[in-house]
Amino acid sequence: MKKILKKYTETNLVIRILIGIVIGAAIGLALPDWTAVGVLGDVFVGALKAVAPVLVFVLVISSLANAGSGIGKRFRTVIILYMLSTLLAAFVAVVASKLFPVELTLTGAAQTEAEAPEGIGQVLKTLVLNMVSNPVKSIAEANYIGILTWAVIFGMALKQLASEGTKNILQDVSVAVTKAVRWVINLAPFGIMGLVFNSVSESGLGIFTDYGRLLALLVGCMLAVALIVDPLIAGICLRKNPYPLVLKCFKESGLTAFFTRSSAANIPINMALCEKLGLDKDVYSVSIPLGATINMDGAAITITVMALAAANTVGIHVDIPTALILSLIAALGACGSSGVAGGSLLLIPMACSLFNISNDIAMQVVGIGFIIGVVQDSLETAINSSGDVLFAATAEFMQWKKEGREIKF
C-alpha cells in the first residue's frame, strides 16, 4: 500500500487530474445512475471550501506578523494589475457584443429565488459591511472580504506587539494548515472525477447546442482575455514572453478551477502553485485571496455580455459611450460579486437597469445564465483563478527584474 501511495503522489498532479476527468466522463455517459461517484466531487469541493477560509486567515496573520519591510509596493502593483485586467475584460466584452450581437429567447420559466442588488451603491455597501462582519462569522461563512480585513488588522497588530516566540508559533500553525491543505489537494483527481461525472450525467452534451451563440460569445470573450489581453499585460510588465507562465497557470490552476467552479475553493491550489513558482509567501498569502475577491475578468465579461444581449432582445440601441459606462459598472460590480449571493449572474439586473430594462426581463436573463452555467461559470472561474496567480507572479517578477534576479517560469 505504501508503494502504491508513493507512486500516486509522485505522479504529476495534472496527469492524475486528466485521468480522473476521462474516467468521470466515461462513467457519466455509460452509467449515469452511479450517483455515488458524484459524491466524491461534493466531498472534495466541500473539503476545499472548509479549509480555505482557515488557510487564508492563518496565513495572512502569520505573513504580516513575520513580514519584513518593502512588500507594500508589490501589493499595490498586484491590485493595479487585478483592476486593470478586470476593466479591460469588460471592454473586450463590449467590443465583441457590438461585433457579434446576440438576442435571447425569453420565457416566463427562467426564474431564480435569489435577490439581485439594485445598483452599484448596494454592491459597494455590501462590500463595506462584509469588511466589518464578525471575524468568526466571516470564517464560518467564507466571507473573504471580512477574513482579509480582520486578518490584516490582527497581523499588523501582532507585528508591532507580539514576541518572537508568538510569531514562531503563528508560523508553525501556518505550516501545519498548509500541510493539511496539501493532503486535500492530493485527492483532487478523485474529486474532479466526481465533478465531471455530475456534469456529464446531469447535462450530457446538449448544453453546448442550446443557447449556442450566447455561449460562443461568452467563451470567445473569456478566451480572448485569458490568451491575449492578460498575457499582453504580463508581457509588457515583464518585457518577456509571458506564455510559458500563462499556460502553467492554466494547467495547474485553471484546470481545477474549471471543475470546482469556485475561486474560493481554488485558493489552496493557487497558493501551492505560487510556492512552486518560488514566490514570496508573505506576499502571495495575501494577494491570492485578494485576487479571489477583486480579480474578476470572467464576471465582468458575463455581466457585460448578458446585459447587452438583454438590450438587443428588447430592441434598445446602446451607443458606444453608454456601453463604456456599462463596462466600468460591470468591472466595479464584478469586484463585489463574491459578496453577493449568486455571484456574477445576480449583478446582471444592476447592469440592465442602466438601459431601463425591467427587472422581470433582467431576471429571465439571470435564469438563462443559470442554465448555461455549467459552461459559463466553469470557464469564468478558470480564467479568474488562473489570472490570480498570473498577476501575483507578474508583480513579484517585476521586483525580481529590478533586483537583477533571474526570472524562470
PDB file of N, CA, C and O in Angstrom, residues 85-100 217-218 220-226 228-230 297 300-301 304-305 308 324 327:
ATOM      1  N   SER A  85      -6.915  44.431 -15.426  1.00  0.00           N
ATOM      2  CA  SER A  85      -7.350  43.257 -16.170  1.00  0.00           C
ATOM      3  C   SER A  85      -8.874  43.141 -16.197  1.00  0.00           C
ATOM      4  O   SER A  85      -9.471  42.863 -17.242  1.00  0.00           O
ATOM      5  N   THR A  86      -9.516  43.381 -15.054  1.00  0.00           N
ATOM      6  CA  THR A  86     -10.978  43.288 -14.981  1.00  0.00           C
ATOM      7  C   THR A  86     -11.643  44.341 -15.865  1.00  0.00           C
ATOM      8  O   THR A  86     -12.614  44.059 -16.570  1.00  0.00           O
ATOM      9  N   LEU A  87     -11.112  45.569 -15.848  1.00  0.00           N
ATOM     10  CA  LEU A  87     -11.675  46.645 -16.664  1.00  0.00           C
ATOM     11  C   LEU A  87     -11.502  46.350 -18.154  1.00  0.00           C
ATOM     12  O   LEU A  87     -12.436  46.529 -18.952  1.00  0.00           O
ATOM     13  N   LEU A  88     -10.332  45.874 -18.547  1.00  0.00           N
ATOM     14  CA  LEU A  88     -10.097  45.542 -19.955  1.00  0.00           C
ATOM     15  C   LEU A  88     -10.976  44.373 -20.398  1.00  0.00           C
ATOM     16  O   LEU A  88     -11.409  44.322 -21.555  1.00  0.00           O
ATOM     17  N   ALA A  89     -11.256  43.435 -19.492  1.00  0.00           N
ATOM     18  CA  ALA A  89     -12.139  42.320 -19.825  1.00  0.00           C
ATOM     19  C   ALA A  89     -13.530  42.833 -20.179  1.00  0.00           C
ATOM     20  O   ALA A  89     -14.165  42.362 -21.126  1.00  0.00           O
ATOM     21  N   ALA A  90     -14.007  43.813 -19.409  1.00  0.00           N
ATOM     22  CA  ALA A  90     -15.320  44.404 -19.705  1.00  0.00           C
ATOM     23  C   ALA A  90     -15.295  45.126 -21.055  1.00  0.00           C
ATOM     24  O   ALA A  90     -16.270  45.051 -21.822  1.00  0.00           O
ATOM     25  N   PHE A  91     -14.200  45.818 -21.368  1.00  0.00           N
ATOM     26  CA  PHE A  91     -14.069  46.496 -22.668  1.00  0.00           C
ATOM     27  C   PHE A  91     -14.135  45.479 -23.813  1.00  0.00           C
ATOM     28  O   PHE A  91     -14.785  45.709 -24.836  1.00  0.00           O
ATOM     29  N   VAL A  92     -13.424  44.369 -23.646  1.00  0.00           N
ATOM     30  CA  VAL A  92     -13.435  43.309 -24.663  1.00  0.00           C
ATOM     31  C   VAL A  92     -14.854  42.799 -24.873  1.00  0.00           C
ATOM     32  O   VAL A  92     -15.293  42.579 -26.015  1.00  0.00           O
ATOM     33  N   ALA A  93     -15.601  42.624 -23.802  1.00  0.00           N
ATOM     34  CA  ALA A  93     -16.975  42.147 -23.906  1.00  0.00           C
ATOM     35  C   ALA A  93     -17.861  43.136 -24.648  1.00  0.00           C
ATOM     36  O   ALA A  93     -18.735  42.738 -25.431  1.00  0.00           O
ATOM     37  N   VAL A  94     -17.638  44.430 -24.440  1.00  0.00           N
ATOM     38  CA  VAL A  94     -18.402  45.457 -25.159  1.00  0.00           C
ATOM     39  C   VAL A  94     -18.123  45.376 -26.657  1.00  0.00           C
ATOM     40  O   VAL A  94     -19.045  45.360 -27.487  1.00  0.00           O
ATOM     41  N   VAL A  95     -16.848  45.323 -27.015  1.00  0.00           N
ATOM     42  CA  VAL A  95     -16.462  45.277 -28.433  1.00  0.00           C
ATOM     43  C   VAL A  95     -17.018  44.023 -29.100  1.00  0.00           C
ATOM     44  O   VAL A  95     -17.602  44.079 -30.195  1.00  0.00           O
ATOM     45  N   ALA A  96     -16.864  42.876 -28.438  1.00  0.00           N
ATOM     46  CA  ALA A  96     -17.335  41.617 -29.020  1.00  0.00           C
ATOM     47  C   ALA A  96     -18.853  41.608 -29.167  1.00  0.00           C
ATOM     48  O   ALA A  96     -19.387  41.108 -30.161  1.00  0.00           O
ATOM     49  N   SER A  97     -19.553  42.172 -28.181  1.00  0.00           N
ATOM     50  CA  SER A  97     -21.014  42.215 -28.255  1.00  0.00           C
ATOM     51  C   SER A  97     -21.495  43.127 -29.369  1.00  0.00           C
ATOM     52  O   SER A  97     -22.571  42.905 -29.946  1.00  0.00           O
ATOM     53  N   LYS A  98     -20.730  44.164 -29.683  1.00  0.00           N
ATOM     54  CA  LYS A  98     -21.072  45.049 -30.800  1.00  0.00           C
ATOM     55  C   LYS A  98     -20.800  44.372 -32.144  1.00  0.00           C
ATOM     56  O   LYS A  98     -21.563  44.530 -33.108  1.00  0.00           O
ATOM     57  N   LEU A  99     -19.712  43.615 -32.207  1.00  0.00           N
ATOM     58  CA  LEU A  99     -19.357  42.935 -33.461  1.00  0.00           C
ATOM     59  C   LEU A  99     -20.255  41.726 -33.723  1.00  0.00           C
ATOM     60  O   LEU A  99     -20.589  41.429 -34.879  1.00  0.00           O
ATOM     61  N   PHE A 100     -20.635  41.021 -32.664  1.00  0.00           N
ATOM     62  CA  PHE A 100     -21.431  39.808 -32.798  1.00  0.00           C
ATOM     63  C   PHE A 100     -22.650  39.891 -31.871  1.00  0.00           C
ATOM     64  O   PHE A 100     -22.709  39.194 -30.845  1.00  0.00           O
ATOM     65  N   LEU A 217     -20.196  33.463 -27.699  1.00  0.00           N
ATOM     66  CA  LEU A 217     -19.744  34.831 -27.440  1.00  0.00           C
ATOM     67  C   LEU A 217     -19.052  34.927 -26.088  1.00  0.00           C
ATOM     68  O   LEU A 217     -17.972  35.530 -25.966  1.00  0.00           O
ATOM     69  N   LEU A 218     -19.657  34.337 -25.061  1.00  0.00           N
ATOM     70  CA  LEU A 218     -19.051  34.368 -23.727  1.00  0.00           C
ATOM     71  C   LEU A 218     -17.693  33.660 -23.709  1.00  0.00           C
ATOM     72  O   LEU A 218     -16.705  34.197 -23.193  1.00  0.00           O
ATOM     73  N   GLY A 220     -15.739  32.995 -26.259  1.00  0.00           N
ATOM     74  CA  GLY A 220     -14.785  33.721 -27.089  1.00  0.00           C
ATOM     75  C   GLY A 220     -14.177  34.903 -26.358  1.00  0.00           C
ATOM     76  O   GLY A 220     -12.952  35.131 -26.428  1.00  0.00           O
ATOM     77  N   CYS A 221     -15.012  35.664 -25.653  1.00  0.00           N
ATOM     78  CA  CYS A 221     -14.504  36.816 -24.887  1.00  0.00           C
ATOM     79  C   CYS A 221     -13.548  36.360 -23.790  1.00  0.00           C
ATOM     80  O   CYS A 221     -12.471  36.956 -23.593  1.00  0.00           O
ATOM     81  N   MET A 222     -13.935  35.310 -23.084  1.00  0.00           N
ATOM     82  CA  MET A 222     -13.102  34.849 -21.979  1.00  0.00           C
ATOM     83  C   MET A 222     -11.753  34.329 -22.474  1.00  0.00           C
ATOM     84  O   MET A 222     -10.705  34.603 -21.871  1.00  0.00           O
ATOM     85  N   LEU A 223     -11.774  33.586 -23.572  1.00  0.00           N
ATOM     86  CA  LEU A 223     -10.510  33.083 -24.112  1.00  0.00           C
ATOM     87  C   LEU A 223      -9.646  34.208 -24.658  1.00  0.00           C
ATOM     88  O   LEU A 223      -8.415  34.179 -24.545  1.00  0.00           O
ATOM     89  N   ALA A 224     -10.285  35.231 -25.265  1.00  0.00           N
ATOM     90  CA  ALA A 224      -9.527  36.375 -25.775  1.00  0.00           C
ATOM     91  C   ALA A 224      -8.810  37.101 -24.636  1.00  0.00           C
ATOM     92  O   ALA A 224      -7.644  37.494 -24.767  1.00  0.00           O
ATOM     93  N   VAL A 225      -9.514  37.259 -23.514  1.00  0.00           N
ATOM     94  CA  VAL A 225      -8.897  37.921 -22.365  1.00  0.00           C
ATOM     95  C   VAL A 225      -7.793  37.059 -21.771  1.00  0.00           C
ATOM     96  O   VAL A 225      -6.692  37.544 -21.467  1.00  0.00           O
ATOM     97  N   ALA A 226      -8.078  35.771 -21.626  1.00  0.00           N
ATOM     98  CA  ALA A 226      -7.115  34.872 -20.983  1.00  0.00           C
ATOM     99  C   ALA A 226      -5.871  34.629 -21.830  1.00  0.00           C
ATOM    100  O   ALA A 226      -4.765  34.483 -21.295  1.00  0.00           O
ATOM    101  N   ILE A 228      -4.939  36.570 -24.741  1.00  0.00           N
ATOM    102  CA  ILE A 228      -4.381  37.737 -25.441  1.00  0.00           C
ATOM    103  C   ILE A 228      -4.196  38.921 -24.493  1.00  0.00           C
ATOM    104  O   ILE A 228      -3.076  39.423 -24.326  1.00  0.00           O
ATOM    105  N   VAL A 229      -5.276  39.361 -23.856  1.00  0.00           N
ATOM    106  CA  VAL A 229      -5.214  40.576 -23.042  1.00  0.00           C
ATOM    107  C   VAL A 229      -4.331  40.392 -21.811  1.00  0.00           C
ATOM    108  O   VAL A 229      -3.394  41.181 -21.582  1.00  0.00           O
ATOM    109  N   ASP A 230      -4.610  39.369 -21.011  1.00  0.00           N
ATOM    110  CA  ASP A 230      -3.817  39.154 -19.794  1.00  0.00           C
ATOM    111  C   ASP A 230      -2.341  38.868 -20.106  1.00  0.00           C
ATOM    112  O   ASP A 230      -1.454  39.436 -19.455  1.00  0.00           O
ATOM    113  N   ASP A 297     -12.198  38.915 -14.085  1.00  0.00           N
ATOM    114  CA  ASP A 297     -12.321  39.091 -15.537  1.00  0.00           C
ATOM    115  C   ASP A 297     -13.574  38.412 -16.075  1.00  0.00           C
ATOM    116  O   ASP A 297     -14.356  39.003 -16.820  1.00  0.00           O
ATOM    117  N   ALA A 300     -16.847  40.146 -15.089  1.00  0.00           N
ATOM    118  CA  ALA A 300     -17.062  41.389 -15.842  1.00  0.00           C
ATOM    119  C   ALA A 300     -17.559  41.088 -17.249  1.00  0.00           C
ATOM    120  O   ALA A 300     -18.444  41.785 -17.779  1.00  0.00           O
ATOM    121  N   ILE A 301     -17.018  40.052 -17.869  1.00  0.00           N
ATOM    122  CA  ILE A 301     -17.448  39.649 -19.209  1.00  0.00           C
ATOM    123  C   ILE A 301     -18.893  39.171 -19.183  1.00  0.00           C
ATOM    124  O   ILE A 301     -19.718  39.562 -20.017  1.00  0.00           O
ATOM    125  N   THR A 304     -21.399  42.085 -18.679  1.00  0.00           N
ATOM    126  CA  THR A 304     -21.473  42.960 -19.853  1.00  0.00           C
ATOM    127  C   THR A 304     -22.192  42.282 -21.011  1.00  0.00           C
ATOM    128  O   THR A 304     -23.102  42.861 -21.622  1.00  0.00           O
ATOM    129  N   VAL A 305     -21.786  41.065 -21.341  1.00  0.00           N
ATOM    130  CA  VAL A 305     -22.379  40.351 -22.479  1.00  0.00           C
ATOM    131  C   VAL A 305     -23.867  40.101 -22.259  1.00  0.00           C
ATOM    132  O   VAL A 305     -24.696  40.329 -23.152  1.00  0.00           O
ATOM    133  N   LEU A 308     -25.935  43.409 -22.483  1.00  0.00           N
ATOM    134  CA  LEU A 308     -26.077  43.883 -23.862  1.00  0.00           C
ATOM    135  C   LEU A 308     -26.974  42.950 -24.676  1.00  0.00           C
ATOM    136  O   LEU A 308     -27.712  43.401 -25.554  1.00  0.00           O
ATOM    137  N   LEU A 324     -19.477  51.945 -22.791  1.00  0.00           N
ATOM    138  CA  LEU A 324     -18.251  52.100 -21.998  1.00  0.00           C
ATOM    139  C   LEU A 324     -18.582  52.330 -20.527  1.00  0.00           C
ATOM    140  O   LEU A 324     -17.876  51.837 -19.640  1.00  0.00           O
ATOM    141  N   SER A 327     -19.293  49.017 -19.119  1.00  0.00           N
ATOM    142  CA  SER A 327     -18.098  48.218 -18.830  1.00  0.00           C
ATOM    143  C   SER A 327     -17.472  48.632 -17.504  1.00  0.00           C
ATOM    144  O   SER A 327     -16.976  47.791 -16.747  1.00  0.00           O
TER     145      SER A 327
END
